[in-house]
Amino acid sequence: MADDRDREEAVVAELHKKIKDAFEVFDHESNNTVDVREIGTIMRSLGCCPSEGELHDLIAEVEDEEPTGYIRFEKFLPVMTEILLQRRYRPVPEDILLRAFEVLDSTKRGFLTKEELVKYMTEEGEPFSQEEMEEMLSAAIDPDSNSIHYRDYITMMVIDEH
Amino acid sequence: MGSGTSTQHHLAFQNAEKAFRAAALIQRWYRRHAARLEMRRRCTWSIFQSIEYAGQQDQGKLHDFFSYLMDHFTPSSHNERDFLNRMFTGEGLPQDSETERCSDYESVEVPDSYVGPRLSFPLLPAHATALVEAFRLRQQLHARYVLHLLHEAKKHLVQLPNITRVSTCYSEEVTVCGDLHGQLDDLIFIFYKNGLPSPERVYVFNGDFVDRGKDSVEILMVLFAFMLVYPKEFHLNRGNHEDHMVNLRYGFTKEVMNKYKIHGKKILRTLQDVFRWLPLATLVDEKVLILHGGVSDTTDLELLDKLDRHKIVSALWCKTREASAQQAEEKDDARPGAAERPVPWFLPQTERRAPAVLALLPAGAAGRAARGGAAGHGAPLPAAEPPEPTQQEWRQVVDILWSDPMAQEGCRANTGRGGGCYFGPDVTERLLQKHNLQFLIRSHECKPEGYEFCHSRKVLTIFSASNYYEVGSNRGAYVKLGPALTPHIVQYQANKATCTLTMRQRISRVEESALRALREKLFAHSSDLLGEFKKYDAGRVAPSDWAAAVEAALRLRLPWRLLRPQLAGGAEADGDGALHYRAWLAGLAQAPPSRENIQSSLLEKLYRNRSDLETIFRIIDSDHSGFISLDEFRQTWRLFSSHMNVDVADDCICDLARSIDFNKDGLIDINEFLEAFRLVEQSCSD
């Protein structure tokens, strides 16, 4: 029993250090606070994949009573540790992602046109901003055919991560 | 009608819902991908910045070393005394006569074979434009014209006040540019995009024209040329790199000596002077203050307006009036002739000084008496002001050239850079209110977008050197102040190649460069790292411990745990992530330069201090021949290592010196020596 507890403590300690490292990248004044707009980036870089709605709720959890526009590390750490321990907001596996693209590609051509992609990404789900859309297009679009071959795109992104 | 349609509706609704969910899934996934890219970009930025600022701190330490030498070192042997004398005399002691200065350029002959641009004075706008064109075609301006131009530039600068006043009544708009750091392509782009300087187009260049980039000379020539051609519309502010001591480390001195092998030293001497005459700040319509670094809680514009800016020679070397008087007292009895020892050529040359006389006076009186018209104190003194600034004056100038804004309130010492301070929004607000200003424009810090507002838009940072750390690292920007002084920013990136890359590719490239630099640093601290690792275990170290050990050894505040996979994630790691550190360290030092007899630990020490070493070499090599003698090398290394607490045994130094003398002629070729380090750098990037 004692061993288990030790191991758990070690795991938690390691998580704490990981979270601290990620937090500090955005802690520009070294005063243990980050701009609330960076929380999404920090959480996602730690392996979580929340939706915008879920992120919104999480931010409410870590904000101060009177929101200052800054999130303090003392509030962020326990919430984030719990999320990581419980393995919440796991990222999307590739095969599910592929099926999502296939749903949008109703005639099963193997690709989406630029217009179709833009329409779906900016009108459905949790719509992209113009900047996000442009960024995605720049990497995804095959300039010759003006379309996105999503299978290849996914493969490329996955390789890039590792 | 009927059930058919409702089934259709139901199906349609289901499909729409599916599409909605699919889109949401893809967006969720994409946002995580974008966040990870952003994290990598931030980490990369931290790496570059922390290495850059750590280098600036080292420079401060180096200057301490030389002041220590100057003030305290007593040669213990004949050899050492000779060596010091050689180091401290060099050629060309400071000349008093103005005539020598004037004939600086007149004595330089331009051969008939010279095909580069020729200048005649007074300069005309067409000449300045032609100069830009010539540099664009990669021509080099002959030393004679460089010296002549600098001579004229100084004549002009001397008449200017410390704070230039600009009014938008006379011109439509004012364009302010930030750091250029020797990147001529950016300057040419700015002129192309915004237009050449003219009476209708006012330009203010906010310092840091030189160092790091490869065309610092050309940038200076263009800026000074336009300043002479449009004296009322073209303005320059001094930056912290317009400082010859900083130039020794950051590349400008090297660039000048490489481009002008014969007259380089003369050019550098002249520049020492010209830099000190650059104005400190520019004020537009008495409302917008433009200066290079920032402000502190003691910044006083009235004081800045009045002080003699010429006395602030370097931020890294300051003999203030108080220190001087004190030293004069101490030296009084100590050593004969000590007060008359000539100042080394690389240290500021003071003019019209009568140290021996000042030494006879009691402390406070020295200052008073020298101000002329003193109540008869014995020896007749020159009526000139003492050459040193007061402590307060020096601080004022260093603060405005070196400070950075911070988000927290207050004002504290800028430990990152080793000079100036960090100033908060309250400091800004107080200063703006005190002098009835609208906002502050400053430069000094590289920003990913080329600019950044802070302190509730009261402070604008503008940085004009694009791709500063690496191709694709950042944009450059300039700002135009229109009517009502509203700022309008223009961004650019002077490299066509990066435009076609996706953000992902750009980030990868810059990241690789940063990681390379970091691997070099790790290699340079191999012994320290080994020491730290051993504390944990004899052979392996867990991921978390690895991060702690590296942080302790390198003392760089970086997100080591985040970086670990890319620095130590290879074959040396076990399944549980623990690292076989010896193998890892050996991997860092792959393919060491193939010079036998150089012990690896010694090489590592040299490598770590290579910037300092290079600086010292260039200083010792006072005739800029590119060679120093074995003896000089040994002496210097001994002094350097004892002062910097780098522990190296004496016989190791001798061995090392001998082995560096590759052709055994008693001389060390500086470039060849440094070449050895380039090979190390190359191996670190593999």
Short mmCIF file of N, CA, C and O in Angstrom, two decimals, chain A residues 14 17-18 21-22 24-26 28-31 38 41-42 44-45 47-52 90-92 96-97 100-101 103-104 120-121 124-128 132 135-136 138-139 153 156-157 160-161, chain B residues 15-16 18-40 42-43 46 406-408 412 502-504 506 508 543-545 547 551 557-563:
data_model
loop_
_atom_site.label_atom_id
_atom_site.label_comp_id
_atom_site.label_asym_id
_atom_site.label_seq_id
_atom_site.Cartn_x
_atom_site.Cartn_y
_atom_site.Cartn_z
N GLU A 14 5.77 14.64 -10.68
CA GLU A 14 6.24 14.79 -12.05
C GLU A 14 5.28 15.64 -12.87
O GLU A 14 5.68 16.52 -13.64
N LYS A 17 5.68 19.32 -12.13
CA LYS A 17 6.82 19.97 -12.79
C LYS A 17 6.52 20.22 -14.26
O LYS A 17 6.88 21.26 -14.81
N LYS A 18 5.86 19.25 -14.88
CA LYS A 18 5.51 19.43 -16.30
C LYS A 18 4.61 20.64 -16.49
O LYS A 18 4.80 21.45 -17.39
N ASP A 21 6.49 23.94 -16.00
CA ASP A 21 7.31 24.28 -17.16
C ASP A 21 6.49 24.93 -18.26
O ASP A 21 6.86 25.97 -18.81
N ALA A 22 5.35 24.29 -18.57
CA ALA A 22 4.51 24.83 -19.64
C ALA A 22 3.97 26.20 -19.26
O ALA A 22 3.93 27.12 -20.08
N GLU A 24 5.31 28.39 -17.28
CA GLU A 24 6.35 29.42 -17.22
C GLU A 24 6.71 29.98 -18.59
O GLU A 24 7.22 31.09 -18.69
N VAL A 25 6.46 29.19 -19.63
CA VAL A 25 6.77 29.70 -20.97
C VAL A 25 5.99 30.98 -21.26
O VAL A 25 6.45 31.86 -21.97
N PHE A 26 4.81 31.07 -20.66
CA PHE A 26 3.97 32.24 -20.92
C PHE A 26 3.95 33.22 -19.75
O PHE A 26 3.28 34.25 -19.80
N HIS A 28 5.50 35.86 -18.52
CA HIS A 28 6.51 36.79 -19.00
C HIS A 28 7.15 37.62 -17.91
O HIS A 28 8.29 38.06 -18.04
N GLU A 29 6.44 37.88 -16.85
CA GLU A 29 7.03 38.71 -15.80
C GLU A 29 7.58 37.89 -14.65
O GLU A 29 7.96 38.47 -13.64
N SER A 30 7.55 36.58 -14.79
CA SER A 30 8.01 35.69 -13.70
C SER A 30 7.27 36.01 -12.41
O SER A 30 7.88 36.12 -11.35
N ASN A 31 5.97 36.23 -12.48
CA ASN A 31 5.22 36.46 -11.26
C ASN A 31 4.08 35.46 -11.12
O ASN A 31 3.06 35.74 -10.50
N GLU A 38 -3.89 32.73 -23.01
CA GLU A 38 -2.88 31.72 -23.32
C GLU A 38 -3.22 30.37 -22.69
O GLU A 38 -2.54 29.38 -22.94
N THR A 41 -3.67 27.44 -25.06
CA THR A 41 -2.41 26.95 -25.61
C THR A 41 -1.69 26.07 -24.59
O THR A 41 -1.17 25.00 -24.92
N ILE A 42 -1.64 26.55 -23.36
CA ILE A 42 -0.93 25.79 -22.32
C ILE A 42 -1.56 24.43 -22.12
O ILE A 42 -0.89 23.39 -22.11
N ARG A 44 -3.53 22.70 -24.08
CA ARG A 44 -3.42 21.82 -25.25
C ARG A 44 -2.02 21.30 -25.41
O ARG A 44 -1.80 20.17 -25.84
N SER A 45 -1.03 22.09 -25.08
CA SER A 45 0.35 21.62 -25.25
C SER A 45 0.68 20.56 -24.20
O SER A 45 1.63 19.81 -24.35
N GLY A 47 -1.20 18.12 -23.67
CA GLY A 47 -1.78 16.87 -24.16
C GLY A 47 -3.29 16.83 -24.17
O GLY A 47 -3.88 15.87 -24.64
N CYS A 48 -3.93 17.89 -23.69
CA CYS A 48 -5.39 17.87 -23.67
C CYS A 48 -5.95 18.40 -24.98
O CYS A 48 -5.30 19.18 -25.68
N CYS A 49 -7.18 17.98 -25.27
CA CYS A 49 -7.81 18.40 -26.51
C CYS A 49 -9.26 18.81 -26.23
O CYS A 49 -10.18 18.14 -26.66
N PRO A 50 -9.46 19.90 -25.46
CA PRO A 50 -10.82 20.31 -25.15
C PRO A 50 -11.44 21.06 -26.33
O PRO A 50 -10.72 21.59 -27.18
N SER A 51 -12.77 21.07 -26.36
CA SER A 51 -13.44 21.90 -27.35
C SER A 51 -13.43 23.33 -26.82
O SER A 51 -13.06 23.56 -25.66
N GLU A 52 -13.80 24.27 -27.65
CA GLU A 52 -13.81 25.66 -27.20
C GLU A 52 -14.77 25.84 -26.02
O GLU A 52 -14.48 26.55 -25.06
N ARG A 90 -9.01 13.71 -23.84
CA ARG A 90 -7.98 13.04 -24.61
C ARG A 90 -8.04 13.48 -26.07
O ARG A 90 -9.12 13.78 -26.58
N PRO A 91 -6.90 13.48 -26.76
CA PRO A 91 -6.92 13.90 -28.16
C PRO A 91 -7.66 12.90 -29.04
O PRO A 91 -7.84 11.75 -28.68
N VAL A 92 -8.03 13.38 -30.19
CA VAL A 92 -8.78 12.57 -31.16
C VAL A 92 -7.85 11.58 -31.83
O VAL A 92 -6.84 11.97 -32.39
N ILE A 96 -10.63 8.21 -36.02
CA ILE A 96 -11.87 8.97 -35.80
C ILE A 96 -11.83 10.26 -36.62
O ILE A 96 -12.83 10.68 -37.23
N LEU A 97 -10.65 10.87 -36.64
CA LEU A 97 -10.48 12.11 -37.40
C LEU A 97 -10.76 11.85 -38.88
O LEU A 97 -11.44 12.62 -39.55
N ALA A 100 -14.34 11.63 -39.56
CA ALA A 100 -15.00 12.94 -39.53
C ALA A 100 -14.90 13.60 -40.90
O ALA A 100 -15.87 14.16 -41.42
N PHE A 101 -13.72 13.52 -41.48
CA PHE A 101 -13.55 14.09 -42.83
C PHE A 101 -14.45 13.37 -43.82
O PHE A 101 -15.05 13.97 -44.71
N VAL A 103 -17.25 11.98 -43.30
CA VAL A 103 -18.65 12.42 -43.14
C VAL A 103 -18.89 13.66 -44.00
O VAL A 103 -19.92 13.78 -44.67
N LEU A 104 -17.93 14.58 -43.96
CA LEU A 104 -18.10 15.82 -44.73
C LEU A 104 -17.97 15.56 -46.23
O LEU A 104 -18.54 16.27 -47.06
N TYR A 120 -17.54 24.42 -44.15
CA TYR A 120 -17.73 23.63 -42.94
C TYR A 120 -17.01 24.23 -41.75
O TYR A 120 -17.56 24.30 -40.65
N MET A 121 -15.76 24.66 -41.98
CA MET A 121 -14.95 25.12 -40.85
C MET A 121 -15.38 26.48 -40.31
O MET A 121 -15.20 26.77 -39.14
N GLU A 124 -19.89 25.64 -39.45
CA GLU A 124 -20.37 24.55 -38.60
C GLU A 124 -19.50 24.41 -37.36
O GLU A 124 -18.42 25.00 -37.26
N GLY A 125 -19.99 23.54 -36.44
CA GLY A 125 -19.20 23.24 -35.24
C GLY A 125 -18.91 24.49 -34.43
O GLY A 125 -19.78 25.32 -34.17
N GLU A 126 -17.66 24.65 -34.04
CA GLU A 126 -17.22 25.86 -33.33
C GLU A 126 -16.36 26.63 -34.33
O GLU A 126 -15.15 26.44 -34.41
N PRO A 127 -16.99 27.53 -35.10
CA PRO A 127 -16.37 28.12 -36.29
C PRO A 127 -14.98 28.69 -36.08
O PRO A 127 -14.66 29.27 -35.04
N PHE A 128 -14.15 28.50 -37.13
CA PHE A 128 -12.81 29.09 -37.15
C PHE A 128 -12.89 30.59 -37.32
O PHE A 128 -13.81 31.10 -37.94
N GLU A 132 -7.48 31.47 -38.35
CA GLU A 132 -7.35 30.02 -38.22
C GLU A 132 -7.60 29.35 -39.57
O GLU A 132 -6.91 28.41 -39.95
N GLU A 135 -4.63 29.78 -41.90
CA GLU A 135 -3.52 28.93 -41.48
C GLU A 135 -3.72 27.49 -41.90
O GLU A 135 -2.83 26.83 -42.41
N MET A 136 -4.93 26.99 -41.67
CA MET A 136 -5.19 25.61 -42.03
C MET A 136 -5.08 25.41 -43.54
O MET A 136 -4.48 24.46 -44.00
N SER A 138 -3.31 27.07 -45.68
CA SER A 138 -1.95 27.18 -46.21
C SER A 138 -1.22 25.85 -46.16
O SER A 138 -0.42 25.52 -47.03
N ALA A 139 -1.50 25.05 -45.13
CA ALA A 139 -0.81 23.77 -45.02
C ALA A 139 -1.56 22.63 -45.69
O ALA A 139 -0.97 21.66 -46.15
N TYR A 153 -3.23 14.65 -45.68
CA TYR A 153 -3.08 15.76 -44.75
C TYR A 153 -2.92 15.25 -43.32
O TYR A 153 -2.02 15.65 -42.59
N MET A 156 0.44 13.65 -42.77
CA MET A 156 1.49 14.66 -42.68
C MET A 156 1.51 15.31 -41.30
O MET A 156 2.55 15.49 -40.69
N MET A 157 0.35 15.64 -40.80
CA MET A 157 0.27 16.30 -39.49
C MET A 157 0.76 15.38 -38.39
O MET A 157 1.42 15.80 -37.46
N ASP A 160 4.48 15.06 -38.33
CA ASP A 160 5.04 16.31 -37.86
C ASP A 160 5.09 16.37 -36.33
O ASP A 160 5.99 16.93 -35.74
N GLU A 161 4.08 15.76 -35.72
CA GLU A 161 4.00 15.82 -34.26
C GLU A 161 5.12 15.01 -33.62
O GLU A 161 5.51 15.26 -32.50
N ASN B 15 -28.25 14.06 -40.72
CA ASN B 15 -27.05 14.35 -41.50
C ASN B 15 -26.42 15.67 -41.10
O ASN B 15 -25.21 15.79 -40.97
N ALA B 16 -27.28 16.67 -40.92
CA ALA B 16 -26.76 17.99 -40.53
C ALA B 16 -26.05 17.88 -39.19
O ALA B 16 -24.97 18.45 -38.98
N LYS B 18 -24.67 15.25 -37.94
CA LYS B 18 -23.40 14.54 -38.14
C LYS B 18 -22.34 15.49 -38.65
O LYS B 18 -21.20 15.47 -38.19
N ALA B 19 -22.72 16.28 -39.64
CA ALA B 19 -21.76 17.21 -40.24
C ALA B 19 -21.26 18.19 -39.18
O ALA B 19 -20.07 18.50 -39.10
N PHE B 20 -22.23 18.66 -38.37
CA PHE B 20 -21.87 19.60 -37.30
C PHE B 20 -20.84 18.97 -36.38
O PHE B 20 -19.82 19.57 -36.04
N ARG B 21 -21.13 17.73 -35.97
CA ARG B 21 -20.23 17.09 -35.04
C ARG B 21 -18.87 16.80 -35.67
O ARG B 21 -17.83 16.93 -35.03
N ALA B 22 -18.92 16.38 -36.93
CA ALA B 22 -17.65 16.10 -37.62
C ALA B 22 -16.80 17.36 -37.71
O ALA B 22 -15.59 17.34 -37.44
N ALA B 23 -17.45 18.46 -38.07
CA ALA B 23 -16.71 19.72 -38.17
C ALA B 23 -16.11 20.08 -36.82
O ALA B 23 -14.93 20.48 -36.72
N ALA B 24 -16.93 19.92 -35.76
CA ALA B 24 -16.45 20.28 -34.42
C ALA B 24 -15.24 19.44 -34.04
O ALA B 24 -14.29 19.93 -33.42
N LEU B 25 -15.27 18.18 -34.41
CA LEU B 25 -14.16 17.28 -34.11
C LEU B 25 -12.88 17.75 -34.78
O LEU B 25 -11.81 17.80 -34.19
N ILE B 26 -13.02 18.05 -36.08
CA ILE B 26 -11.85 18.49 -36.84
C ILE B 26 -11.30 19.78 -36.28
O ILE B 26 -10.09 19.95 -36.12
N GLN B 27 -12.20 20.69 -35.92
CA GLN B 27 -11.74 21.97 -35.36
C GLN B 27 -11.01 21.77 -34.04
O GLN B 27 -9.98 22.38 -33.77
N ARG B 28 -11.57 20.90 -33.23
CA ARG B 28 -10.95 20.61 -31.94
C ARG B 28 -9.53 20.08 -32.13
O ARG B 28 -8.58 20.52 -31.48
N TRP B 29 -9.42 19.14 -33.04
CA TRP B 29 -8.12 18.55 -33.32
C TRP B 29 -7.16 19.61 -33.85
O TRP B 29 -6.02 19.72 -33.43
N TYR B 30 -7.64 20.43 -34.77
CA TYR B 30 -6.79 21.44 -35.37
C TYR B 30 -6.30 22.45 -34.36
O TYR B 30 -5.14 22.87 -34.37
N ARG B 31 -7.17 22.86 -33.45
CA ARG B 31 -6.78 23.86 -32.46
C ARG B 31 -5.70 23.32 -31.54
O ARG B 31 -4.83 24.06 -31.11
N ARG B 32 -5.76 22.02 -31.28
CA ARG B 32 -4.70 21.47 -30.46
C ARG B 32 -3.38 21.49 -31.21
O ARG B 32 -2.32 21.83 -30.67
N HIS B 33 -3.41 21.15 -32.48
CA HIS B 33 -2.24 21.18 -33.32
C HIS B 33 -1.65 22.59 -33.36
O HIS B 33 -0.43 22.77 -33.20
N ALA B 34 -2.49 23.58 -33.53
CA ALA B 34 -2.03 24.97 -33.58
C ALA B 34 -1.41 25.38 -32.26
O ALA B 34 -0.41 26.10 -32.22
N ALA B 35 -2.01 24.91 -31.15
CA ALA B 35 -1.47 25.27 -29.83
C ALA B 35 -0.08 24.69 -29.65
O ALA B 35 0.82 25.33 -29.10
N ARG B 36 0.11 23.46 -30.11
CA ARG B 36 1.43 22.86 -29.96
C ARG B 36 2.47 23.60 -30.79
O ARG B 36 3.61 23.78 -30.37
N LEU B 37 2.07 24.07 -31.96
CA LEU B 37 2.97 24.88 -32.78
C LEU B 37 3.34 26.16 -32.04
O LEU B 37 4.50 26.58 -32.01
N GLU B 38 2.34 26.77 -31.45
CA GLU B 38 2.56 28.03 -30.74
C GLU B 38 3.53 27.82 -29.58
O GLU B 38 4.42 28.63 -29.33
N MET B 39 3.35 26.72 -28.87
CA MET B 39 4.24 26.40 -27.76
C MET B 39 5.66 26.24 -28.26
O MET B 39 6.61 26.75 -27.66
N ARG B 40 5.84 25.54 -29.36
CA ARG B 40 7.17 25.37 -29.92
C ARG B 40 7.77 26.71 -30.30
O ARG B 40 8.94 26.99 -30.07
N ARG B 42 7.10 29.65 -28.99
CA ARG B 42 7.47 30.38 -27.78
C ARG B 42 8.75 29.84 -27.17
O ARG B 42 9.60 30.59 -26.72
N CYS B 43 8.87 28.53 -27.12
CA CYS B 43 10.08 27.93 -26.55
C CYS B 43 11.30 28.35 -27.34
O CYS B 43 12.33 28.70 -26.79
N SER B 46 12.24 31.82 -26.49
CA SER B 46 12.91 31.88 -25.19
C SER B 46 14.36 31.48 -25.31
O SER B 46 15.23 32.08 -24.69
N MET B 406 8.26 46.38 -18.48
CA MET B 406 7.70 45.16 -17.93
C MET B 406 6.25 45.45 -17.58
O MET B 406 5.84 46.61 -17.48
N ALA B 407 5.48 44.37 -17.35
CA ALA B 407 4.06 44.57 -17.10
C ALA B 407 3.78 44.97 -15.66
O ALA B 407 2.80 45.65 -15.36
N GLN B 408 4.64 44.50 -14.75
CA GLN B 408 4.39 44.85 -13.33
C GLN B 408 4.74 46.30 -13.08
O GLN B 408 5.58 46.88 -13.77
N ARG B 412 12.94 48.05 -11.48
CA ARG B 412 14.02 47.29 -10.85
C ARG B 412 15.16 47.06 -11.85
O ARG B 412 14.97 47.20 -13.05
N THR B 502 4.97 27.40 -45.10
CA THR B 502 3.83 27.48 -44.19
C THR B 502 4.35 27.82 -42.81
O THR B 502 5.54 27.71 -42.53
N MET B 503 3.46 28.23 -41.95
CA MET B 503 3.87 28.59 -40.60
C MET B 503 4.56 27.41 -39.94
O MET B 503 5.55 27.55 -39.24
N ARG B 504 4.02 26.24 -40.19
CA ARG B 504 4.58 25.02 -39.60
C ARG B 504 6.03 24.85 -40.01
O ARG B 504 6.91 24.57 -39.19
N ARG B 506 8.07 27.19 -41.20
CA ARG B 506 8.88 28.29 -40.67
C ARG B 506 9.29 28.01 -39.24
O ARG B 506 10.43 28.18 -38.85
N SER B 508 9.47 25.18 -37.72
CA SER B 508 10.42 24.06 -37.66
C SER B 508 11.83 24.52 -37.93
O SER B 508 12.77 24.14 -37.25
N PRO B 543 14.01 11.49 -16.34
CA PRO B 543 13.70 12.71 -17.11
C PRO B 543 13.64 13.96 -16.24
O PRO B 543 14.23 14.99 -16.58
N SER B 544 12.96 13.86 -15.11
CA SER B 544 12.81 15.03 -14.26
C SER B 544 14.15 15.47 -13.70
O SER B 544 14.46 16.66 -13.63
N ASP B 545 14.97 14.51 -13.31
CA ASP B 545 16.27 14.84 -12.77
C ASP B 545 17.16 15.43 -13.84
O ASP B 545 17.99 16.30 -13.56
N ALA B 547 16.26 17.35 -16.22
CA ALA B 547 15.91 18.77 -16.35
C ALA B 547 16.53 19.59 -15.22
O ALA B 547 17.09 20.66 -15.46
N GLU B 551 19.42 22.50 -15.73
CA GLU B 551 19.16 23.88 -15.27
C GLU B 551 20.26 24.34 -14.33
O GLU B 551 20.72 25.48 -14.39
N ARG B 557 17.27 29.95 -17.77
CA ARG B 557 15.91 29.67 -17.37
C ARG B 557 15.08 29.33 -18.60
O ARG B 557 14.56 30.21 -19.29
N LEU B 558 14.98 28.02 -18.87
CA LEU B 558 14.23 27.56 -20.04
C LEU B 558 13.32 26.40 -19.65
O LEU B 558 13.57 25.75 -18.65
N PRO B 559 12.28 26.12 -20.44
CA PRO B 559 11.38 25.01 -20.11
C PRO B 559 12.03 23.68 -20.49
O PRO B 559 11.68 23.05 -21.50
N TRP B 560 12.98 23.21 -19.67
CA TRP B 560 13.79 22.05 -20.01
C TRP B 560 12.96 20.80 -20.19
O TRP B 560 13.25 19.97 -21.03
N ARG B 561 11.92 20.61 -19.38
CA ARG B 561 11.11 19.40 -19.51
C ARG B 561 10.42 19.35 -20.86
O ARG B 561 10.26 18.29 -21.45
N LEU B 562 9.98 20.52 -21.33
CA LEU B 562 9.33 20.57 -22.64
C LEU B 562 10.33 20.29 -23.76
O LEU B 562 9.99 19.72 -24.79
N LEU B 563 11.57 20.72 -23.55
CA LEU B 563 12.58 20.60 -24.60
C LEU B 563 13.24 19.23 -24.60
O LEU B 563 13.89 18.84 -25.57
#
